[in-house]
C-alpha cells in the first residue's frame, strides 16, 4: 500500500513537472559574476519565469551529485559560505558563494522551485574564471658593470595562463630575451619568468618594466630604474674621450707638415736634406750661442768684482 502511494506521488510529480514545462514556465541558472575571481564572492542567478503569478512554493539550492541542500527559502545551511536572496519582482533567486575556491568549481549546482529544476555543472573556463597571484615569489633584478640586466619572477597558482612582456625605455625587449616556463599544477598554473638583456645604447639609465596579464587583470611584476655604465665608470670614460680628442687634434695639425715634406721629397731630395740639416744646425747653434753668452756674462761679473776689490 505504502509503495503504491509513493509510486503515485512520483508519477504525479512527473506529470506536474511535465505540465509546467509545456505551459511555458521554465527555470534556469547561470554564472552572474564574470569574471569569477577566486578568493572573492561569486553569484549564481536562477531565473524563474512567471514567478509572481504562481503559488508560493519551496525554492532551494543544492550542490554535487548527491543533491546536498545548502539553502531553502532564503535560509542557509552554511551561512558563512552560502547566502540566498529572492527578488520577487523579477523572479530571480541569487546564490552568493563567499570566498570562492577551487572546491566550488567543476561541481553540480541545482536550482529548484517547486517541481521546476535546473541542474548542471559549473565548469572552469579561462574566459569566465580568474585566479590572481597573492604574492610575487623570487622577484629579483640585478645589473652588472657590463649593463646586463637579469631578472627572475615567479607567479604561483594563477589562472588562466599569464601572458607577459617586457619593455626598456618603452622599447619592447620581450623576444628573444624572455624565457617563460609555465607548469599546470592542479587547476592553476605556476609561471617562472627569466630575462637576460644587455643594454647596448649609450644610455646610463633606463626604465625596465615587466607586466603580466592574468585574464582581465594586468599585474606590474617589475618596475625598476636601471643604472649602468659601459666599460668602467663615468670618470674613466670622460678621461678616455679627452685623450682621444687631444690625439685627434695633434694628428690634424701634423698633416700640413707631412704634406710639405712629401712635396719637397718629390721635387728635390738634396734640398730636403739641406733643409733638415740647417734646421738641425740651428737647433745646435742655439744652445752653443746661449752657452757663450752665459760665459761672457760670468767673465764680466768676475772682472767687475776684481775691480771693486782693488778699490
C-alpha positions as a LaTeX table, in Angstrom:
\begin{tabular}{lrrr}
\hline
Residue & $x$ (\AA) & $y$ (\AA) & $z$ (\AA) \\
\hline
Unk1 & 0.00 & 0.00 & 0.00 \\
Unk2 & 2.75 & 2.41 & 1.02 \\
Unk3 & 4.81 & 1.52 & $-2.03$ \\
Unk4 & 1.84 & 2.21 & $-4.24$ \\
Unk5 & 1.28 & 5.62 & $-2.69$ \\
Unk6 & 4.95 & 6.53 & $-3.19$ \\
Unk7 & 4.73 & 5.41 & $-6.81$ \\
Unk8 & 1.59 & 7.52 & $-7.35$ \\
Unk9 & 3.28 & 10.56 & $-5.77$ \\
Unk10 & 6.32 & 10.25 & $-8.02$ \\
Unk11 & 4.06 & 9.82 & $-11.04$ \\
Unk12 & 2.08 & 12.90 & $-10.00$ \\
Unk13 & 5.27 & 14.91 & $-9.57$ \\
Unk14 & 6.47 & 13.81 & $-13.01$ \\
Unk15 & 3.16 & 14.75 & $-14.60$ \\
Unk16 & 3.08 & 18.14 & $-12.88$ \\
Unk17 & 6.66 & 18.84 & $-13.93$ \\
Unk18 & 5.78 & 17.91 & $-17.50$ \\
Unk19 & 2.70 & 20.12 & $-17.43$ \\
Unk20 & 4.50 & 23.14 & $-16.06$ \\
Unk21 & 7.28 & 22.75 & $-18.60$ \\
Unk22 & 4.89 & 22.59 & $-21.53$ \\
Unk23 & 2.90 & 25.54 & $-20.21$ \\
Unk24 & 5.81 & 27.87 & $-20.79$ \\
Unk25 & 7.10 & 28.04 & $-17.22$ \\
Unk26 & 10.85 & 27.49 & $-17.13$ \\
Unk27 & 13.73 & 27.75 & $-14.71$ \\
Unk28 & 17.45 & 28.13 & $-15.41$ \\
Unk29 & 20.55 & 29.38 & $-13.60$ \\
Unk30 & 23.76 & 30.96 & $-14.88$ \\
Unk31 & 27.04 & 32.38 & $-13.62$ \\
Unk32 & 26.26 & 36.03 & $-12.86$ \\
Unk33 & 29.76 & 37.18 & $-11.83$ \\
Unk34 & 32.10 & 37.33 & $-14.85$ \\
Unk35 & 34.96 & 37.09 & $-14.39$ \\
Unk36 & 34.58 & 34.95 & $-11.31$ \\
Unk37 & 37.69 & 35.65 & $-9.24$ \\
Unk38 & 38.94 & 33.04 & $-6.80$ \\
Unk39 & 39.10 & 34.42 & $-3.29$ \\
Unk40 & 36.19 & 36.83 & $-3.86$ \\
Unk41 & 32.39 & 36.43 & $-3.77$ \\
Unk42 & 30.71 & 34.86 & $-6.80$ \\
Unk43 & 26.99 & 34.89 & $-7.65$ \\
Unk44 & 24.76 & 32.41 & $-9.48$ \\
Unk45 & 21.39 & 33.73 & $-10.67$ \\
Unk46 & 18.37 & 31.46 & $-11.10$ \\
Unk47 & 15.58 & 32.85 & $-13.32$ \\
Unk48 & 12.05 & 31.64 & $-12.55$ \\
Unk49 & 9.54 & 32.51 & $-15.27$ \\
Unk50 & 6.06 & 33.74 & $-14.22$ \\
Unk51 & 7.12 & 33.73 & $-10.58$ \\
Unk52 & 4.59 & 36.35 & $-9.46$ \\
Unk53 & 1.63 & 34.51 & $-10.98$ \\
Unk54 & 2.37 & 31.23 & $-9.28$ \\
Unk55 & 1.51 & 29.98 & $-5.83$ \\
Unk56 & 4.36 & 30.18 & $-3.34$ \\
Unk57 & 6.42 & 27.02 & $-3.46$ \\
Unk58 & 9.69 & 25.97 & $-1.91$ \\
Unk59 & 12.85 & 27.22 & $-3.57$ \\
Unk60 & 16.17 & 25.65 & $-2.85$ \\
Unk61 & 19.80 & 25.43 & $-3.93$ \\
Unk62 & 21.73 & 22.19 & $-3.81$ \\
Unk63 & 25.20 & 21.06 & $-4.85$ \\
Unk64 & 27.05 & 17.95 & $-6.02$ \\
Unk65 & 25.70 & 14.74 & $-7.42$ \\
Unk66 & 24.09 & 13.69 & $-4.17$ \\
Unk67 & 21.89 & 16.84 & $-4.20$ \\
Unk68 & 23.25 & 18.21 & $-0.95$ \\
Unk69 & 20.97 & 21.08 & 0.09 \\
Unk70 & 22.64 & 24.37 & 1.04 \\
Unk71 & 19.74 & 26.89 & 1.11 \\
Unk72 & 15.96 & 26.64 & 1.49 \\
Unk73 & 13.68 & 29.66 & 1.07 \\
Unk74 & 16.46 & 32.09 & 1.94 \\
Unk75 & 17.76 & 30.15 & 4.94 \\
Unk76 & 21.35 & 28.97 & 4.53 \\
Unk77 & 22.64 & 25.75 & 5.95 \\
Unk78 & 26.17 & 27.21 & 5.84 \\
Unk79 & 25.74 & 30.98 & 6.27 \\
Unk80 & 29.47 & 31.72 & 6.21 \\
Unk81 & 29.78 & 30.05 & 2.80 \\
Unk82 & 26.38 & 30.50 & 1.07 \\
Unk83 & 23.58 & 33.03 & 1.15 \\
Unk84 & 20.43 & 33.37 & $-0.99$ \\
Unk85 & 18.30 & 36.35 & $-1.93$ \\
Unk86 & 14.98 & 36.28 & $-3.80$ \\
Unk87 & 13.88 & 39.24 & $-5.94$ \\
Unk88 & 10.16 & 38.53 & $-6.25$ \\
Unk89 & 9.53 & 41.39 & $-8.66$ \\
Unk90 & 11.66 & 39.90 & $-11.40$ \\
Unk91 & 11.63 & 36.29 & $-10.23$ \\
Unk92 & 15.38 & 35.85 & $-9.67$ \\
Unk93 & 16.95 & 33.78 & $-6.91$ \\
Unk94 & 20.60 & 34.73 & $-6.34$ \\
Unk95 & 23.03 & 32.35 & $-4.65$ \\
Unk96 & 26.12 & 34.11 & $-3.30$ \\
Unk97 & 29.20 & 31.91 & $-2.79$ \\
Unk98 & 31.56 & 33.59 & $-0.34$ \\
Unk99 & 35.33 & 33.30 & $-0.75$ \\
Unk100 & 35.09 & 31.32 & $-3.99$ \\
Unk101 & 37.67 & 28.49 & $-4.01$ \\
Unk102 & 38.78 & 25.60 & $-6.17$ \\
Unk103 & 36.32 & 23.39 & $-4.30$ \\
Unk104 & 33.44 & 25.47 & $-5.66$ \\
Unk105 & 34.16 & 24.85 & $-9.33$ \\
Unk106 & 33.70 & 21.79 & $-11.56$ \\
Unk107 & 30.79 & 20.62 & $-9.40$ \\
Unk108 & 27.00 & 20.38 & $-9.96$ \\
Unk109 & 24.69 & 23.19 & $-8.82$ \\
Unk110 & 20.93 & 22.72 & $-8.71$ \\
Unk111 & 18.32 & 25.46 & $-8.52$ \\
Unk112 & 14.78 & 24.28 & $-7.82$ \\
Unk113 & 11.40 & 25.94 & $-7.37$ \\
Unk114 & 8.57 & 23.53 & $-6.72$ \\
Unk115 & 8.83 & 20.93 & $-9.45$ \\
Unk116 & 10.97 & 23.13 & $-11.72$ \\
Unk117 & 14.64 & 22.15 & $-11.63$ \\
Unk118 & 17.80 & 23.24 & $-13.43$ \\
Unk119 & 20.77 & 21.08 & $-12.65$ \\
Unk120 & 24.16 & 21.47 & $-14.33$ \\
Unk121 & 27.89 & 21.70 & $-13.67$ \\
Unk122 & 29.84 & 24.92 & $-13.12$ \\
Unk123 & 32.84 & 24.23 & $-15.34$ \\
Unk124 & 36.16 & 26.06 & $-15.06$ \\
Unk125 & 36.78 & 28.18 & $-18.17$ \\
Unk126 & 39.60 & 30.59 & $-19.00$ \\
Unk127 & 37.04 & 33.07 & $-20.33$ \\
Unk128 & 34.99 & 33.26 & $-17.10$ \\
Unk129 & 37.33 & 32.48 & $-14.18$ \\
Unk130 & 40.47 & 34.14 & $-12.86$ \\
Unk131 & 42.95 & 33.40 & $-10.09$ \\
Unk132 & 45.32 & 36.28 & $-9.35$ \\
Unk133 & 48.67 & 35.78 & $-7.59$ \\
Unk134 & 48.63 & 36.52 & $-3.88$ \\
Unk135 & 52.34 & 37.42 & $-3.88$ \\
Unk136 & 55.36 & 37.56 & $-6.18$ \\
Unk137 & 57.98 & 34.95 & $-5.43$ \\
Unk138 & 61.69 & 35.30 & $-6.16$ \\
Unk139 & 61.28 & 38.75 & $-7.66$ \\
Unk140 & 64.91 & 39.80 & $-8.22$ \\
Unk141 & 66.58 & 42.33 & $-10.52$ \\
Unk142 & 70.34 & 42.69 & $-10.99$ \\
Unk143 & 72.52 & 44.85 & $-13.27$ \\
Unk144 & 76.27 & 44.23 & $-13.69$ \\
Unk145 & 79.07 & 46.54 & $-14.88$ \\
Unk146 & 78.56 & 45.41 & $-18.47$ \\
Unk147 & 75.00 & 46.73 & $-18.32$ \\
Unk148 & 73.47 & 43.25 & $-18.43$ \\
Unk149 & 70.12 & 43.05 & $-16.65$ \\
Unk150 & 68.99 & 39.79 & $-15.09$ \\
Unk151 & 65.50 & 39.39 & $-13.69$ \\
Unk152 & 63.58 & 36.49 & $-12.19$ \\
Unk153 & 59.91 & 36.44 & $-11.17$ \\
Unk154 & 57.62 & 33.55 & $-10.22$ \\
Unk155 & 53.83 & 33.74 & $-10.37$ \\
Unk156 & 52.32 & 30.91 & $-8.36$ \\
Unk157 & 48.78 & 29.50 & $-8.55$ \\
Unk158 & 47.30 & 31.72 & $-11.25$ \\
Unk159 & 44.53 & 31.23 & $-13.81$ \\
Unk160 & 44.37 & 31.43 & $-16.75$ \\
Unk161 & 47.91 & 31.07 & $-18.04$ \\
Unk162 & 49.56 & 34.51 & $-17.81$ \\
Unk163 & 50.83 & 36.48 & $-20.80$ \\
Unk164 & 53.91 & 38.59 & $-20.00$ \\
Unk165 & 56.01 & 41.16 & $-21.85$ \\
Unk166 & 58.93 & 43.45 & $-21.06$ \\
Unk167 & 59.94 & 46.97 & $-22.11$ \\
Unk168 & 63.09 & 49.02 & $-21.58$ \\
Unk169 & 62.63 & 52.76 & $-22.10$ \\
Unk170 & 59.36 & 51.86 & $-23.87$ \\
Unk171 & 61.25 & 49.55 & $-26.25$ \\
Unk172 & 59.88 & 46.01 & $-26.43$ \\
Unk173 & 62.60 & 43.60 & $-25.28$ \\
Unk174 & 60.34 & 40.59 & $-24.77$ \\
Unk175 & 61.85 & 38.48 & $-27.54$ \\
Unk176 & 64.37 & 36.89 & $-27.63$ \\
Unk177 & 65.39 & 37.97 & $-24.12$ \\
Unk178 & 62.40 & 36.46 & $-22.31$ \\
Unk179 & 62.22 & 32.90 & $-21.04$ \\
Unk180 & 58.84 & 31.81 & $-19.69$ \\
Unk181 & 58.25 & 28.37 & $-18.20$ \\
Unk182 & 54.66 & 27.53 & $-17.20$ \\
Unk183 & 53.50 & 24.39 & $-15.41$ \\
Unk184 & 49.95 & 23.39 & $-14.58$ \\
Unk185 & 49.56 & 22.26 & $-11.00$ \\
Unk186 & 46.04 & 21.02 & $-10.40$ \\
Unk187 & 43.60 & 23.61 & $-11.73$ \\
Unk188 & 46.06 & 26.51 & $-11.62$ \\
Unk189 & 49.35 & 27.49 & $-13.25$ \\
Unk190 & 52.79 & 28.41 & $-11.91$ \\
Unk191 & 54.86 & 30.60 & $-14.23$ \\
Unk192 & 58.59 & 31.28 & $-13.89$ \\
Unk193 & 59.91 & 34.27 & $-15.84$ \\
Unk194 & 63.58 & 34.89 & $-16.59$ \\
Unk195 & 65.01 & 37.81 & $-18.54$ \\
Unk196 & 68.62 & 38.44 & $-19.56$ \\
Unk197 & 69.19 & 41.62 & $-21.55$ \\
Unk198 & 72.38 & 43.55 & $-22.34$ \\
Unk199 & 71.86 & 47.26 & $-22.94$ \\
Unk200 & 73.96 & 48.39 & $-25.93$ \\
Unk201 & 72.94 & 52.04 & $-26.28$ \\
Unk202 & 74.97 & 54.90 & $-24.81$ \\
Unk203 & 72.48 & 55.49 & $-22.00$ \\
Unk204 & 73.32 & 55.21 & $-18.32$ \\
Unk205 & 69.72 & 54.94 & $-17.09$ \\
Unk206 & 66.71 & 53.01 & $-18.29$ \\
Unk207 & 63.17 & 52.21 & $-17.13$ \\
Unk208 & 62.69 & 48.44 & $-17.09$ \\
Unk209 & 59.06 & 47.28 & $-16.82$ \\
Unk210 & 57.65 & 43.74 & $-16.90$ \\
Unk211 & 53.87 & 43.28 & $-16.93$ \\
Unk212 & 51.80 & 40.10 & $-16.92$ \\
Unk213 & 48.14 & 39.80 & $-17.92$ \\
Unk214 & 46.25 & 37.22 & $-15.87$ \\
Unk215 & 42.87 & 37.18 & $-17.54$ \\
Unk216 & 41.48 & 40.73 & $-17.38$ \\
Unk217 & 43.92 & 41.89 & $-14.67$ \\
Unk218 & 47.29 & 43.45 & $-15.57$ \\
Unk219 & 49.99 & 42.99 & $-12.94$ \\
Unk220 & 53.23 & 45.00 & $-12.90$ \\
Unk221 & 55.78 & 42.48 & $-11.65$ \\
Unk222 & 58.92 & 44.61 & $-12.25$ \\
Unk223 & 59.21 & 48.41 & $-12.35$ \\
Unk224 & 62.88 & 49.32 & $-11.91$ \\
Unk225 & 65.16 & 52.17 & $-12.94$ \\
Unk226 & 68.28 & 50.53 & $-14.36$ \\
Unk227 & 71.63 & 52.27 & $-13.75$ \\
Unk228 & 74.52 & 51.01 & $-15.82$ \\
Unk229 & 77.92 & 52.27 & $-17.13$ \\
Unk230 & 79.57 & 50.54 & $-20.03$ \\
Unk231 & 83.33 & 49.80 & $-19.88$ \\
Unk232 & 84.09 & 51.34 & $-16.50$ \\
Unk233 & 82.99 & 54.38 & $-14.54$ \\
Unk234 & 81.80 & 57.65 & $-15.93$ \\
Unk235 & 85.05 & 59.46 & $-14.98$ \\
Unk236 & 87.16 & 56.89 & $-16.81$ \\
Unk237 & 85.05 & 57.26 & $-19.94$ \\
Unk238 & 85.41 & 61.07 & $-19.80$ \\
Unk239 & 89.24 & 60.82 & $-19.49$ \\
Unk240 & 89.37 & 58.48 & $-22.46$ \\
Unk241 & 87.32 & 60.91 & $-24.51$ \\
Unk242 & 89.70 & 63.79 & $-23.63$ \\
Unk243 & 92.80 & 61.82 & $-24.61$ \\
Unk244 & 91.16 & 60.79 & $-27.87$ \\
Unk245 & 90.35 & 64.44 & $-28.60$ \\
Unk246 & 93.94 & 65.60 & $-27.98$ \\
Unk247 & 95.36 & 62.88 & $-30.20$ \\
Unk248 & 92.93 & 63.81 & $-32.96$ \\
Unk249 & 93.99 & 67.49 & $-32.82$ \\
Unk250 & 97.68 & 66.58 & $-32.91$ \\
Unk251 & 97.13 & 64.34 & $-35.89$ \\
Unk252 & 95.26 & 67.04 & $-37.78$ \\
Unk253 & 97.99 & 69.62 & $-37.07$ \\
Unk254 & 100.71 & 67.29 & $-38.35$ \\
Unk255 & 99.01 & 66.71 & $-41.71$ \\
Unk256 & 100.23 & 70.02 & $-43.37$ \\
Unk257 & 103.82 & 69.39 & $-42.28$ \\
Unk258 & 103.68 & 65.84 & $-43.61$ \\
Unk259 & 102.29 & 67.11 & $-46.91$ \\
Unk260 & 105.11 & 69.71 & $-47.20$ \\
Unk261 & 107.73 & 67.09 & $-46.51$ \\
Unk262 & 106.20 & 64.82 & $-49.13$ \\
Unk263 & 106.20 & 67.59 & $-51.78$ \\
Unk264 & 109.80 & 68.56 & $-51.08$ \\
Unk265 & 110.93 & 64.97 & $-51.21$ \\
Unk266 & 109.29 & 64.57 & $-54.61$ \\
Unk267 & 110.86 & 67.74 & $-56.05$ \\
Unk268 & 114.45 & 67.54 & $-54.78$ \\
Unk269 & 115.84 & 65.15 & $-52.21$ \\
Unk270 & 119.02 & 67.31 & $-51.91$ \\
Unk271 & 117.07 & 70.40 & $-50.93$ \\
Unk272 & 115.10 & 68.42 & $-48.40$ \\
Unk273 & 118.25 & 67.05 & $-46.82$ \\
Unk274 & 119.82 & 70.51 & $-46.78$ \\
Unk275 & 116.70 & 71.94 & $-45.12$ \\
Unk276 & 116.73 & 69.30 & $-42.44$ \\
Unk277 & 120.48 & 69.81 & $-41.90$ \\
Unk278 & 120.03 & 73.58 & $-41.48$ \\
Unk279 & 117.21 & 73.02 & $-39.00$ \\
Unk280 & 119.46 & 70.69 & $-37.07$ \\
Unk281 & 122.41 & 73.10 & $-37.11$ \\
Unk282 & 120.24 & 75.99 & $-35.95$ \\
Unk283 & 118.97 & 73.88 & $-33.17$ \\
Unk284 & 122.52 & 73.05 & $-32.09$ \\
Unk285 & 123.76 & 76.59 & $-32.66$ \\
Unk286 & 121.12 & 77.92 & $-30.33$ \\
Unk287 & 122.45 & 76.09 & $-27.29$ \\
Unk288 & 126.09 & 76.99 & $-28.23$ \\
Unk289 & 125.30 & 80.71 & $-28.53$ \\
Unk290 & 123.47 & 80.56 & $-25.29$ \\
Unk291 & 126.45 & 78.91 & $-23.62$ \\
Unk292 & 128.85 & 81.58 & $-24.99$ \\
Unk293 & 126.57 & 84.33 & $-23.75$ \\
Unk294 & 126.49 & 82.80 & $-20.26$ \\
Unk295 & 130.32 & 82.53 & $-20.19$ \\
Unk296 & 130.73 & 86.17 & $-21.32$ \\
Unk297 & 128.34 & 87.33 & $-18.61$ \\
Unk298 & 130.24 & 85.35 & $-15.97$ \\
Unk299 & 133.61 & 86.83 & $-17.07$ \\
Unk300 & 132.25 & 90.39 & $-16.95$ \\
Unk301 & 130.87 & 89.83 & $-13.46$ \\
Unk302 & 134.22 & 88.39 & $-12.27$ \\
Unk303 & 136.16 & 91.32 & $-13.72$ \\
Unk304 & 133.79 & 93.76 & $-12.04$ \\
Unk305 & 134.32 & 92.06 & $-8.69$ \\
Unk306 & 138.11 & 92.28 & $-9.04$ \\
Unk307 & 137.95 & 95.99 & $-9.76$ \\
Unk308 & 135.77 & 96.62 & $-6.76$ \\
Unk309 & 138.14 & 94.62 & $-4.56$ \\
Unk310 & 141.18 & 96.66 & $-5.61$ \\
Unk311 & 139.38 & 99.88 & $-4.89$ \\
\hline
\end{tabular}
